Coordinates of C-alpha atoms and ligand atoms in Angstrom, one line a residue:
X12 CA 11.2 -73.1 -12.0
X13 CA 14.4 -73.8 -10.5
X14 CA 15.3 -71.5 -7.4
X15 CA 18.1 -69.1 -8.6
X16 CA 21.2 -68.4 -7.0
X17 CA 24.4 -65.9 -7.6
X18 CA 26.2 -68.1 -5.8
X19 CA 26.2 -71.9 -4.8
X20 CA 28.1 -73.3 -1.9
X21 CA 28.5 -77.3 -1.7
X22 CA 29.5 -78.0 1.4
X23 CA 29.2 -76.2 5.2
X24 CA 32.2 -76.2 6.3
X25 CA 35.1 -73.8 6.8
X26 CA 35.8 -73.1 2.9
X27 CA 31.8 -73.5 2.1
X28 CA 30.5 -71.3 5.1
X29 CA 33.2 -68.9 4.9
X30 CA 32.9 -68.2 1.2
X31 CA 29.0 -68.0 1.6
X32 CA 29.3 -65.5 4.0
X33 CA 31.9 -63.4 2.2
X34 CA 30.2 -63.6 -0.5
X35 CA 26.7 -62.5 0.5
X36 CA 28.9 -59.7 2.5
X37 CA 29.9 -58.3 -1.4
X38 CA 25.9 -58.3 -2.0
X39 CA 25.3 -61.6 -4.5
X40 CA 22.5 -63.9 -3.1
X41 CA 24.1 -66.8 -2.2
X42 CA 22.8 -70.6 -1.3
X43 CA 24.9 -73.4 1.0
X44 CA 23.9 -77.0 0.7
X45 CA 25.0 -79.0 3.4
X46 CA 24.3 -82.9 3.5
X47 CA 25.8 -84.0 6.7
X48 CA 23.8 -83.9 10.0
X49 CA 26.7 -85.2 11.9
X50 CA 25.3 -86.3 15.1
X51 CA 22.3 -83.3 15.3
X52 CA 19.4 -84.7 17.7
X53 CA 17.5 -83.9 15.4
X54 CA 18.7 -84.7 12.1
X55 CA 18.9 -81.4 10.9
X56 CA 22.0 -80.3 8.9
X57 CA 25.0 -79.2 11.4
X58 CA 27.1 -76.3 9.6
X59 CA 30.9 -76.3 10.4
X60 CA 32.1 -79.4 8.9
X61 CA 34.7 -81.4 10.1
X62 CA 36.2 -78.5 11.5
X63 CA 33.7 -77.4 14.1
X64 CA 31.6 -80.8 14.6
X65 CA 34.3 -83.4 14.6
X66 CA 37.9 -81.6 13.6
X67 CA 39.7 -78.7 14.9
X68 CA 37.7 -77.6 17.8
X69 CA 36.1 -80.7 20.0
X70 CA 39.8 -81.9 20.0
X71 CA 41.0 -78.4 21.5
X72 CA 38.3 -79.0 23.9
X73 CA 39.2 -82.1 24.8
X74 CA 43.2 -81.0 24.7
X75 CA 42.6 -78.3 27.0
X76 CA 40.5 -80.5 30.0
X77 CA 43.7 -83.3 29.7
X78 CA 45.8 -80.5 30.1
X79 CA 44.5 -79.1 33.1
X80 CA 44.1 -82.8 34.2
X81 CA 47.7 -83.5 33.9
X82 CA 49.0 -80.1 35.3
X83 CA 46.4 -81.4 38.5
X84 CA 48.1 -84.7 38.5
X85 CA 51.8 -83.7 37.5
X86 CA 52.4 -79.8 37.6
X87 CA 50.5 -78.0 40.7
X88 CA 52.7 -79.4 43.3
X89 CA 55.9 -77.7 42.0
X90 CA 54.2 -74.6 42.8
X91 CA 52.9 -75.9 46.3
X92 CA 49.5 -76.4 45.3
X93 CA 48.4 -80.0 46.4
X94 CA 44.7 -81.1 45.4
X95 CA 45.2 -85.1 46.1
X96 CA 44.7 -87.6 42.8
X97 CA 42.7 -86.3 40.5
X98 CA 40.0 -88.2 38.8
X99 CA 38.4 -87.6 35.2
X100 CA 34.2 -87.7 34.7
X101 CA 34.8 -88.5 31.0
X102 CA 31.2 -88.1 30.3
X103 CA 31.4 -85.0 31.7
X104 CA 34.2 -83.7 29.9
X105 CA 33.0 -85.1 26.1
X106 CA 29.0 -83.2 27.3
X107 CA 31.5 -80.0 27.2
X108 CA 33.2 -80.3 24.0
X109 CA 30.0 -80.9 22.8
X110 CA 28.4 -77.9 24.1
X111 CA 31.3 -76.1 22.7
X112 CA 30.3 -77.9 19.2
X113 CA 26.7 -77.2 19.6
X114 CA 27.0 -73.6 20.3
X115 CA 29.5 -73.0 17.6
X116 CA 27.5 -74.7 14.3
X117 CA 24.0 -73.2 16.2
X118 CA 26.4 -70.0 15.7
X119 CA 26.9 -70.1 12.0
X120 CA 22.9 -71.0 11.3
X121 CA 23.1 -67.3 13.0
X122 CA 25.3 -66.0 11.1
X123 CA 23.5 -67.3 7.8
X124 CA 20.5 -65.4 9.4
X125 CA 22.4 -62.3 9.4
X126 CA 23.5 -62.2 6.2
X127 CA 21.0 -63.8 4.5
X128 CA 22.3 -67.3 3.4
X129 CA 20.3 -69.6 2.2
X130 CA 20.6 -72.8 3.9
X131 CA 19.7 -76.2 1.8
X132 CA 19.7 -79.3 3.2
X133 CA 21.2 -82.0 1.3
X134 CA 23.6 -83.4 -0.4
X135 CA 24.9 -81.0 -3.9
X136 CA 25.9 -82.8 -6.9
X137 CA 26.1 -81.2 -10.9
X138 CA 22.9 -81.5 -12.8
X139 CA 24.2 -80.2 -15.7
X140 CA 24.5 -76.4 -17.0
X141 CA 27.3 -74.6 -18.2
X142 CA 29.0 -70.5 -17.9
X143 CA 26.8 -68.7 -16.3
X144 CA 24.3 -71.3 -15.1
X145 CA 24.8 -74.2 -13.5
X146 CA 22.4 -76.6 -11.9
X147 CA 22.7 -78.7 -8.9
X148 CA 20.8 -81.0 -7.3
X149 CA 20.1 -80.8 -3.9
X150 CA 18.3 -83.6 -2.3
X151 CA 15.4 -83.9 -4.2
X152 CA 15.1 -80.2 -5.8
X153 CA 17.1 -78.7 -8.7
X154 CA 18.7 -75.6 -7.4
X155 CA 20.4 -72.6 -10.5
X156 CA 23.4 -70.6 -10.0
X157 CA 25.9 -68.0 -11.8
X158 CA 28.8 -69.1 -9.9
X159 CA 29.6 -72.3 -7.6
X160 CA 31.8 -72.7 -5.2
X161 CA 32.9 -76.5 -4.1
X162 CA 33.7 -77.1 -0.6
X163 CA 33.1 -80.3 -0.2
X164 CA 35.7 -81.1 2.3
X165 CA 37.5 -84.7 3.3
X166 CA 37.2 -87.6 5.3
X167 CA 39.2 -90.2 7.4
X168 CA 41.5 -92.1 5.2
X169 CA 41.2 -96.1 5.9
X170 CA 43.4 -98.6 5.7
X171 CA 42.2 -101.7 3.5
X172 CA 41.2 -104.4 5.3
X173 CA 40.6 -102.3 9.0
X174 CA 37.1 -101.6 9.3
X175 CA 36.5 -98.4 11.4
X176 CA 33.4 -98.8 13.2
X177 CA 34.2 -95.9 15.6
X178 CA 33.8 -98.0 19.0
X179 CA 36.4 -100.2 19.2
X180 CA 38.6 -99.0 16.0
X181 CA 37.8 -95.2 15.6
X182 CA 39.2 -92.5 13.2
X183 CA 39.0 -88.8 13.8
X184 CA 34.8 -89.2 14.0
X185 CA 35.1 -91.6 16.9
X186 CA 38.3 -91.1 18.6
X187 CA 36.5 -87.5 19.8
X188 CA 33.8 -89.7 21.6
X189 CA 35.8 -92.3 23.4
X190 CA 33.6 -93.0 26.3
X191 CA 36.6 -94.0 29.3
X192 CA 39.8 -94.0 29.4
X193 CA 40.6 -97.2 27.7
X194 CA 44.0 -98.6 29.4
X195 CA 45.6 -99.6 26.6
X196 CA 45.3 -97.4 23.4
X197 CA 46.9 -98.0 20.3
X198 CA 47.2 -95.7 17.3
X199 CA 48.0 -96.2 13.9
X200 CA 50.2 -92.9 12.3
X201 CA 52.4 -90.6 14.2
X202 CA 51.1 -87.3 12.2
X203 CA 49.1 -84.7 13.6
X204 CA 45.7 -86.5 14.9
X205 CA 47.5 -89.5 16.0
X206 CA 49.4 -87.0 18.3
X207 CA 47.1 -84.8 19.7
X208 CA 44.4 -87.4 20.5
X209 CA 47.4 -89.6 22.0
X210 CA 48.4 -86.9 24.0
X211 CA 44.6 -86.5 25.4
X212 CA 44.6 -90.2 26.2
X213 CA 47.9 -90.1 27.3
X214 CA 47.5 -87.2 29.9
X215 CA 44.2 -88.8 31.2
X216 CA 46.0 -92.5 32.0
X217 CA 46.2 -94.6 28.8
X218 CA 48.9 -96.6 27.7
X219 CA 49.5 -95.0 24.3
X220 CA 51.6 -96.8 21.8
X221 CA 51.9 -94.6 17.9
X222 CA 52.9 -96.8 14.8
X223 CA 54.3 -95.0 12.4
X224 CA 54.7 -96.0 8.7
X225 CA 57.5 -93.4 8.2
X226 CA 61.0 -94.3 9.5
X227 CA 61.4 -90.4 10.7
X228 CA 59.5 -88.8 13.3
X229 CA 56.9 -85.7 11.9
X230 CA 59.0 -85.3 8.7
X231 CA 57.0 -82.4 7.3
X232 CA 58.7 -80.4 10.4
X233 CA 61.9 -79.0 10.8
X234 CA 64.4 -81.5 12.0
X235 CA 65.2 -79.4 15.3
X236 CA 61.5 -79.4 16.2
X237 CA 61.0 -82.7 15.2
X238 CA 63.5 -84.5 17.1
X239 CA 62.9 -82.3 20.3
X240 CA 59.0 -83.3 20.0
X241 CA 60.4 -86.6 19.6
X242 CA 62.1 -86.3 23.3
X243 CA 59.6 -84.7 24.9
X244 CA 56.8 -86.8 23.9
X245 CA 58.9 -90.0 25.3
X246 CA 59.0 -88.4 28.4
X247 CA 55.6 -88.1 28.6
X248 CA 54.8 -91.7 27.4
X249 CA 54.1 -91.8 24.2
X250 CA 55.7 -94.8 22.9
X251 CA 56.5 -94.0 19.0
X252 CA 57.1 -96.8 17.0
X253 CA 58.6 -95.7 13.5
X254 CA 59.5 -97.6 10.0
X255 CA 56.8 -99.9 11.0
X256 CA 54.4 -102.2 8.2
X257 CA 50.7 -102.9 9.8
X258 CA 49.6 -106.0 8.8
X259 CA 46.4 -108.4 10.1
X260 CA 44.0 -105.9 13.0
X261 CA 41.5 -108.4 14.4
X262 CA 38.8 -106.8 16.7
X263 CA 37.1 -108.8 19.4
X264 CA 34.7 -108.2 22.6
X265 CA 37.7 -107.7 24.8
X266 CA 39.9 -105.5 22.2
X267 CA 41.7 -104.8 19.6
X268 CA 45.0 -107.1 18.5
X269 CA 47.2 -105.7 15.9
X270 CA 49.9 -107.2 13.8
X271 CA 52.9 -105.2 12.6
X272 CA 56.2 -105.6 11.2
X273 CA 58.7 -103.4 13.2
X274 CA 61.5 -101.1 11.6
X275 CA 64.2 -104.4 11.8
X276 CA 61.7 -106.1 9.9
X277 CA 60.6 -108.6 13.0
X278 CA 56.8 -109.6 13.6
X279 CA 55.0 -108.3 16.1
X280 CA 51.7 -108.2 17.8
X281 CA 50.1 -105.7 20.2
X282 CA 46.7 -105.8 22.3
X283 CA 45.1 -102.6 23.1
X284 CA 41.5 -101.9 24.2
X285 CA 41.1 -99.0 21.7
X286 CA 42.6 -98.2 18.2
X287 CA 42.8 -94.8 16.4
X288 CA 43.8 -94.5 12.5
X289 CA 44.8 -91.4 11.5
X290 CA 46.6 -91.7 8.3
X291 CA 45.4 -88.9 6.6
X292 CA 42.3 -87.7 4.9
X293 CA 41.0 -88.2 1.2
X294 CA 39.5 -85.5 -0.5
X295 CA 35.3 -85.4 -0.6
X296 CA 34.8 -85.5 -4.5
X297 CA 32.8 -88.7 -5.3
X298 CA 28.7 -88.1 -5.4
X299 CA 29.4 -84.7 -7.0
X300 CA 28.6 -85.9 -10.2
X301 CA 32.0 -84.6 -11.6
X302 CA 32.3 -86.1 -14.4
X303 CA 28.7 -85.4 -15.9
X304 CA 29.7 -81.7 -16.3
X305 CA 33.8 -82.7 -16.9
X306 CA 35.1 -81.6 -13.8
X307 CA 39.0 -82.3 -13.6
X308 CA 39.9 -83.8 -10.9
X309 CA 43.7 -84.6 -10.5
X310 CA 45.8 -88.4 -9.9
X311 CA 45.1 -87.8 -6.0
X312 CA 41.4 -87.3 -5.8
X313 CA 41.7 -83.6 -5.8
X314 CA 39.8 -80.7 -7.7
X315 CA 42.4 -79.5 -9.6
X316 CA 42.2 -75.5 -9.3
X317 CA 44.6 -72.4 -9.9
X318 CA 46.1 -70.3 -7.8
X319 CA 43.0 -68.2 -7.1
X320 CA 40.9 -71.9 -7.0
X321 CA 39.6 -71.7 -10.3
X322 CA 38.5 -75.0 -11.5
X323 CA 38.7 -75.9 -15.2
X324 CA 35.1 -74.9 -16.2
X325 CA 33.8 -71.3 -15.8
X326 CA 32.6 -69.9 -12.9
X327 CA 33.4 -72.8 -10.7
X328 CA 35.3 -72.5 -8.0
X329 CA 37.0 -75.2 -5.4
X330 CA 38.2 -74.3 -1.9
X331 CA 39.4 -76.2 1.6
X332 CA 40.6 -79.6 1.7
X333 CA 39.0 -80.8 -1.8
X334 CA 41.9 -79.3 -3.5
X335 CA 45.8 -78.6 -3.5
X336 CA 47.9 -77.6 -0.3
X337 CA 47.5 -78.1 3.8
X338 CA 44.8 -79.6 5.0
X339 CA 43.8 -77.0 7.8
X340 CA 40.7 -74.5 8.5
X341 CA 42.2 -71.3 8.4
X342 CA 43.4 -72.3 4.7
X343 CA 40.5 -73.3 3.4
X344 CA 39.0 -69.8 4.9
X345 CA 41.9 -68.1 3.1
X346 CA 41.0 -69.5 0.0
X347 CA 37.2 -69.1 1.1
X348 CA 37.4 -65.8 1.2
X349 CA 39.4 -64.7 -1.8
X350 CA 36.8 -66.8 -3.9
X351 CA 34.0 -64.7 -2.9
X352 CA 36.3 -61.3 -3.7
X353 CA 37.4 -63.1 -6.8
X354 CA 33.7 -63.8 -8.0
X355 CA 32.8 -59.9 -7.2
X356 CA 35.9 -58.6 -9.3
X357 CA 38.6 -58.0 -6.1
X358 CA 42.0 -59.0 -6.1
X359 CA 41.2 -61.1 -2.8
X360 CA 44.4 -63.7 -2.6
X361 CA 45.9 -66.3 -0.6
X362 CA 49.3 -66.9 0.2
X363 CA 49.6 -70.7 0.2
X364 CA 53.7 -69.8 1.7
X365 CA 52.6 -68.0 4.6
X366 CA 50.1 -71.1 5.8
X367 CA 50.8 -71.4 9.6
X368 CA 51.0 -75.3 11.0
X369 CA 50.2 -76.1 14.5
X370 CA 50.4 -79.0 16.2
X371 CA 48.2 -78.7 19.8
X372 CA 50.1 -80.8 21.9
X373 CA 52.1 -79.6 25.2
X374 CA 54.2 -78.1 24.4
X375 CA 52.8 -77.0 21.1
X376 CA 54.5 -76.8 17.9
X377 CA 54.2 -74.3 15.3
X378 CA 55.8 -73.3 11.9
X379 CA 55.4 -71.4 8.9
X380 CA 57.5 -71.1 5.7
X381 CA 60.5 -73.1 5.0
X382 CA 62.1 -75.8 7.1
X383 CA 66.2 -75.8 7.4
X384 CA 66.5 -79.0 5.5
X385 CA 64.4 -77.3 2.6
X386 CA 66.7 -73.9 2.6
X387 CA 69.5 -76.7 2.6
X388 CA 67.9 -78.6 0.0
X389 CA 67.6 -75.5 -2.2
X390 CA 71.2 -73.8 -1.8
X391 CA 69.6 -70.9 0.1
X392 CA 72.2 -69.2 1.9
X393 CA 70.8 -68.3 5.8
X394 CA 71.1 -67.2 9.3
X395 CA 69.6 -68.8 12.1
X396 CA 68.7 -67.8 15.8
X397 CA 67.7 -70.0 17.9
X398 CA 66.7 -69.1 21.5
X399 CA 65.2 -71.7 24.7
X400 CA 62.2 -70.9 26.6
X401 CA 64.3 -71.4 29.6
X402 CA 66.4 -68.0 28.8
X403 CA 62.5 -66.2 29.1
X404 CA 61.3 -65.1 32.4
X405 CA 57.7 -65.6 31.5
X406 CA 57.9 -68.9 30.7
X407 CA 60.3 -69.6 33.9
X408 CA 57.4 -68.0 36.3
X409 CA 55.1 -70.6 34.2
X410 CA 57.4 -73.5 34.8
X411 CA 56.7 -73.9 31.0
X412 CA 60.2 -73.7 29.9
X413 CA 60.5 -76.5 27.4
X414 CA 61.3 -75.8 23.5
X415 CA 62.3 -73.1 21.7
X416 CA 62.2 -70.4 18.7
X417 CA 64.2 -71.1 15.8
X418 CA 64.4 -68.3 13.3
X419 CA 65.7 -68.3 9.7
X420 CA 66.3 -65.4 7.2
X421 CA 68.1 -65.1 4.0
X422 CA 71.9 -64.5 4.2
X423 CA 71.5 -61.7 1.9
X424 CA 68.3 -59.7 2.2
X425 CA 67.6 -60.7 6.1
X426 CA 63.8 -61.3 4.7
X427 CA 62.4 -63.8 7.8
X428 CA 62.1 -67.1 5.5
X429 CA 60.9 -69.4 8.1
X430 CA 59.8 -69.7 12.0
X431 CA 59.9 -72.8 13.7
X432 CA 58.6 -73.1 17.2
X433 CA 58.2 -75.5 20.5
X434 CA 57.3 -74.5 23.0
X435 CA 54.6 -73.0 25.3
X436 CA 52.0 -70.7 23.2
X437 CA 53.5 -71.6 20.2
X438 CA 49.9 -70.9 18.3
X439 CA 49.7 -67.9 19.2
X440 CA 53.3 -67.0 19.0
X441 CA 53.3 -67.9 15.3
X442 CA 51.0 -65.0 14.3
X443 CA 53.9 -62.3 14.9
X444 CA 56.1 -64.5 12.3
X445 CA 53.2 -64.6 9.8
X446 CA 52.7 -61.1 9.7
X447 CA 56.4 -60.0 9.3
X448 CA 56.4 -62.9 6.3
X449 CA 53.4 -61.4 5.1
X450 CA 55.1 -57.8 5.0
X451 CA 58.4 -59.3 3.7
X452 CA 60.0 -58.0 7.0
X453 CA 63.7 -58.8 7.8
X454 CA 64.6 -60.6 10.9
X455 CA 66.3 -56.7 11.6
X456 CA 62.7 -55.6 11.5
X457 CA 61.4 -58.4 14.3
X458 CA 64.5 -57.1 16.3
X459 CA 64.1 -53.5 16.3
X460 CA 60.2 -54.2 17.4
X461 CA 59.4 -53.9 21.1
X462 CA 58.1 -56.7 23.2
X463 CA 56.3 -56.4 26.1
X464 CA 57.8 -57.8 29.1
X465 CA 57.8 -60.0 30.6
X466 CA 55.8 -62.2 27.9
X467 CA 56.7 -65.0 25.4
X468 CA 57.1 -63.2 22.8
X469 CA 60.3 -61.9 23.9
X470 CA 61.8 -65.5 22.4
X471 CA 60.6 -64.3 19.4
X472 CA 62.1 -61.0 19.7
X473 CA 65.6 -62.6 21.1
X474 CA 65.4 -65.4 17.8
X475 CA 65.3 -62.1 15.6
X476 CA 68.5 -60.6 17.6
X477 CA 70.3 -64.2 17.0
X478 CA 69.9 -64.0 13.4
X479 CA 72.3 -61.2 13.9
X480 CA 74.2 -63.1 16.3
X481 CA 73.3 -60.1 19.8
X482 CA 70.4 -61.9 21.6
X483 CA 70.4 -59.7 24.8
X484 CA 69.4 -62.6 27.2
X485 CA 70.9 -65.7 25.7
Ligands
FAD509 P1 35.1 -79.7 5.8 O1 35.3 -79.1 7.1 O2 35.4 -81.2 5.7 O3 33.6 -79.4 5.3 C1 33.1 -80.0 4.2 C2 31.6 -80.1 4.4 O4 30.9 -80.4 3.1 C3 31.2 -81.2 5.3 O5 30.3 -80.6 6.3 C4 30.4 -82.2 4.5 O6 29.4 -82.8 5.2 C5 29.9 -81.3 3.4 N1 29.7 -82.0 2.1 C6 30.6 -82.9 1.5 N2 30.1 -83.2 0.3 C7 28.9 -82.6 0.1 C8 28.0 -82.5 -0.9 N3 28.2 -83.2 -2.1 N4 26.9 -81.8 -0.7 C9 26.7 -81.1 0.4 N5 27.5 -81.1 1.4 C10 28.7 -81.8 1.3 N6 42.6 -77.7 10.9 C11 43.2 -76.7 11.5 O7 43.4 -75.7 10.9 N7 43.4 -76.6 12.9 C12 43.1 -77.7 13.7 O8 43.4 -77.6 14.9 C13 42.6 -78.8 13.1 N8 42.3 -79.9 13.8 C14 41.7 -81.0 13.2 C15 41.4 -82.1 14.0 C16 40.9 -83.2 13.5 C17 40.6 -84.4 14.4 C18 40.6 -83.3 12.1 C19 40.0 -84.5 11.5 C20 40.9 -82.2 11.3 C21 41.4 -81.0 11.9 N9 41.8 -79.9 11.1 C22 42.3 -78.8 11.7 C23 41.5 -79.9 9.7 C24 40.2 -79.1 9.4 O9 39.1 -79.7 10.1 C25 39.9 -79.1 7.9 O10 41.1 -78.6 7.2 C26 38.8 -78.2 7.6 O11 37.6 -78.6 8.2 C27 38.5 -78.1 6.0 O12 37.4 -77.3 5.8 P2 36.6 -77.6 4.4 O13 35.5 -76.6 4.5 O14 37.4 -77.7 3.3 O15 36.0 -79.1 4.6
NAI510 P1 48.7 -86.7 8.9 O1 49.0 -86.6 7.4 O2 49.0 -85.6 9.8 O3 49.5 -88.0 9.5 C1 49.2 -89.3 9.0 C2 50.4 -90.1 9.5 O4 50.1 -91.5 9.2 C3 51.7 -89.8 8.7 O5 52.7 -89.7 9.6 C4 51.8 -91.0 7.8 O6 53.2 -91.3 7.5 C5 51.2 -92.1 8.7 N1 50.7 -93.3 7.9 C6 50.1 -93.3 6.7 N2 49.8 -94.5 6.3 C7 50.2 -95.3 7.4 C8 50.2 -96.7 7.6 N3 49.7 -97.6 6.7 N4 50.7 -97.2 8.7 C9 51.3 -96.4 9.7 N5 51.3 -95.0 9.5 C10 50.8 -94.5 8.4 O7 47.2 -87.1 9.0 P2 46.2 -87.2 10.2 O8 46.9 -87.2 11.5 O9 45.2 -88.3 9.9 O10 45.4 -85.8 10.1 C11 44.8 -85.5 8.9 C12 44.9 -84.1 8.6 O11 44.0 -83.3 9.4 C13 46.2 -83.5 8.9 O12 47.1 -83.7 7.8 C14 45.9 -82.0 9.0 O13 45.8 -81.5 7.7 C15 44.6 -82.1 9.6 N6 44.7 -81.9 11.1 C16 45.2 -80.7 11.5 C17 45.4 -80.5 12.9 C18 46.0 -79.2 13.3 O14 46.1 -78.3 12.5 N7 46.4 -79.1 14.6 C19 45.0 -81.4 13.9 C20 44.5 -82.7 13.3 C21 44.3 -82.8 12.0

């Protein structure tokens, strides 16, 4: 007989390990198939997903050592400190992002322990079944369950006609493993991986040119942010080339030569010893058997869910990157968890408006809720305060004082409709704008809140005073 589940989870990562844990929490036994070892020694599989094994955290890692290797190289002696030319061990610095992996997805096999997850190896697809039970093959072994939950995840869109072989042309998977700093680097797509991982080359001593398809710079930001980003990340060196059309990539022994065709609509060519594409990710839905069982999946590739992730056929569930909205962890364990509550009867929900975005580079960049040109777009009457980091004494004393806060709140009711920041801490800085947006608060709200000083957060409290046009300090 077929083992028997409450719940199924297809797929380990954020959405699938998240909603398995959740929903064993609420006391249903729950299963997680996971298919991809990633690189485990030992082929077992690695829980996590692309988040933890080769997504959001070995690129912090590998953000935060450039960092500190370009504050060494560029930042200490402004505050007197002198340590000579400092030189990067890549080896040594990708064995500790991997740590940093390893311990993490070793963490969650823990965590499955603890609450009594069932782990199966393998890859899920439908078997067949219907409302109330469903089967799903797992490898080799039929596996039963009341209530599935998808999380299947994405993977590293490709252009036609560019193989990725992760050495010499590398997408997300590889450009985490670059083995020395190549000298030339050359990345294809100015969005959010094509600008962190340039800035990590960048910082350590590549040459980093970005070609960008789009002719504005990070369009899904607000144009203020974007076109400060834009300034500061010439400074550093990253040489952004927009409105461009990739044509021929040729790889050899020595490199990697590139054909484009630039914004003016001139041919060019570029060398580099190194090539990233990052042009977005494509939902994981293929090999799930879909349409045996008549899953819908919508004109992009995506499970096409509700609002509270319901998928067209009863008692299956879809979470994470495989359906609608923003690509990023903490939505997929949003959506995770209100799943789990869902399946137990709660009124668990997620608030697809109140996402945060952050960008890790330095400075960072983060947002939530709507962008000026949208309130513009959309008639919405507002007010705006915008306050530099260079009118904040914490971020003067940190000789951080690029960027700034840009608040915006309806005209009328004062509710906060929108945060927009660059500048240092930004990620953590966004939280305090979530929360008020969460709580409908007014920018009047943020204002009358006290901020410990001296701290960064005191931009946010001086953007909330702007809205009303009495920042103390700007
Ligand atoms: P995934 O993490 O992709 O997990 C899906 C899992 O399902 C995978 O392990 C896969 O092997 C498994 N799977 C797929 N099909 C099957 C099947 N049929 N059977 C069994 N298992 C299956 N987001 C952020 O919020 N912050 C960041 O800083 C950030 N940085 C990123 C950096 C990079 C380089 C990349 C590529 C992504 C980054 N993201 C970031 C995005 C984030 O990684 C994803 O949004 C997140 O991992 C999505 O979680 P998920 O569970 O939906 O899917
Ligand atoms: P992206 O969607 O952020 O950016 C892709 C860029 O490539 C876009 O600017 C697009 O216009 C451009 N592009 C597309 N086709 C092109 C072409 N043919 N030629 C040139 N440019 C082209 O996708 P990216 O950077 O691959 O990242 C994937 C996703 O992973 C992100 O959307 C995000 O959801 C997630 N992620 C999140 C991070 C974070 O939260 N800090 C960090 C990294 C990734």
């Amino acid at each position: 007989m077929a083992k028997q589940f409450d719940v199924l989870v297809i797929g380990g990562g954020p959405g699938g390990y998240v909603s398995a844990i959740r929903a064993a929490q609420l006391g249903f036994s729950v299963a997680c198939c996971e298919s991809s070892p990633y690189a485990d020694p030992k082929r077992e599989p690695r829980l996590g997903g692309t988040c933890l094994n080769v997504g959001c955290i070995p690129s912090k890692a590998l953000l935060h050592t450039s960092h500190l290797f370009s504050e060494a190289a560029h930042g200490f002696a402004a505050q007197g400190i002198s340590v000579g030319t400092p030189a990067i061990d890549v080896p040594t610095m990708l064995a500790r992002k991997n740590g940093i992996v390893d311990q993490l997805t070793t963490g969650i096999k823990g965590l499955f322990k603890k609450n009594k997850v069932t782990l199966l190896k393998g890859h899920g697809a439908f078997a067949g079944g219907g409302e109330g039970a469903w089967q799903v093959k797992i490898g080799e072994e039929v596996v039963e369950a009341k209530q599935i939950i998808i999380a299947t995840g994405s993977r590293a869109r490709h252009l036609p006609g560019v193989s990725v072989d992760n050495v010499m042309v590398c997408d997300n998977v590889g450009a985490l493993d670059i083995a020395a700093v190549p000298k030339k680097l050359a990345i294809i797509g100015a969005g959010v991986i094509g600008l962190e991982m340039g800035s990590v080359w960048r910082r350590l001593g590549s040459e980093v040119t970005i070609l960008e398809a789009l002719p504005d710079f990070l369009s899904v930001a607000d144009a203020d942010i974007a076109s400060e980003a834009a300034r500061v990340f010439k400074k550093q060196g990253l040489d952004i080339h927009l409105g461009v059309s990739i044509g021929e990539v040729r790889t050899s022994p020595e490199g990697v030569s590139i054909a484009y065709t630039d914004k003016d609509g001139a041919a060019q060519q570029m060398g580099a010893d190194r090539l990233i594409v990052s042009v977005g990710r494509v939902p994981n839905t293929d090999g799930l058997n879909a349409e045996a069982v008549g899953l819908k999946i919508d004109e992009r590739g995506r499970i096409d869910v509700d609002a509270h992730c319901r998928t067209n056929l009863p008692g299956v569930w879809a979470v994470g990157d495989v359906v609608r909205g923003p690509m990023l962890a903490h939505k997929a364990m949003e959506e995770a968890v209100m799943v789990a509550e869902r399946i137990a009867g709660q009124a668990g929900h997620c608030n697809l408006d109140t996402i945060p975005y952050v960008v890790y580079t330095h400075p960072e960049i983060a947002w939530v809720g709507k962008t000026e040109q949208q309130l513009k777009t959309e008639g919405v009457a507002y007010l705006a305060g915008k306050i530099p980091f260079m009118a904040n004494g914490r971020a003067l004393g940190m000789g951080d004082t690029t960027g700034f806060v840009k608040m915006l709140a309806d005209a009328e009711t004062d509710r906060i409709l929108g945060v927009h920041i660059i500048g240092a801490g930004a990620s953590e800085l966004i939280a305090e704008a979530v929360v008020a947006m969460e709580f409908g608060a007014a920018s009047e709200d943020l204002a009358r809140i006290c901020h410990a000083h001296p701290t960064l957060s005191e931009v946010m409290h001086e953007a909330a005073l702007a809205c009303d046009k009495r920042p103390l300090h700007f």
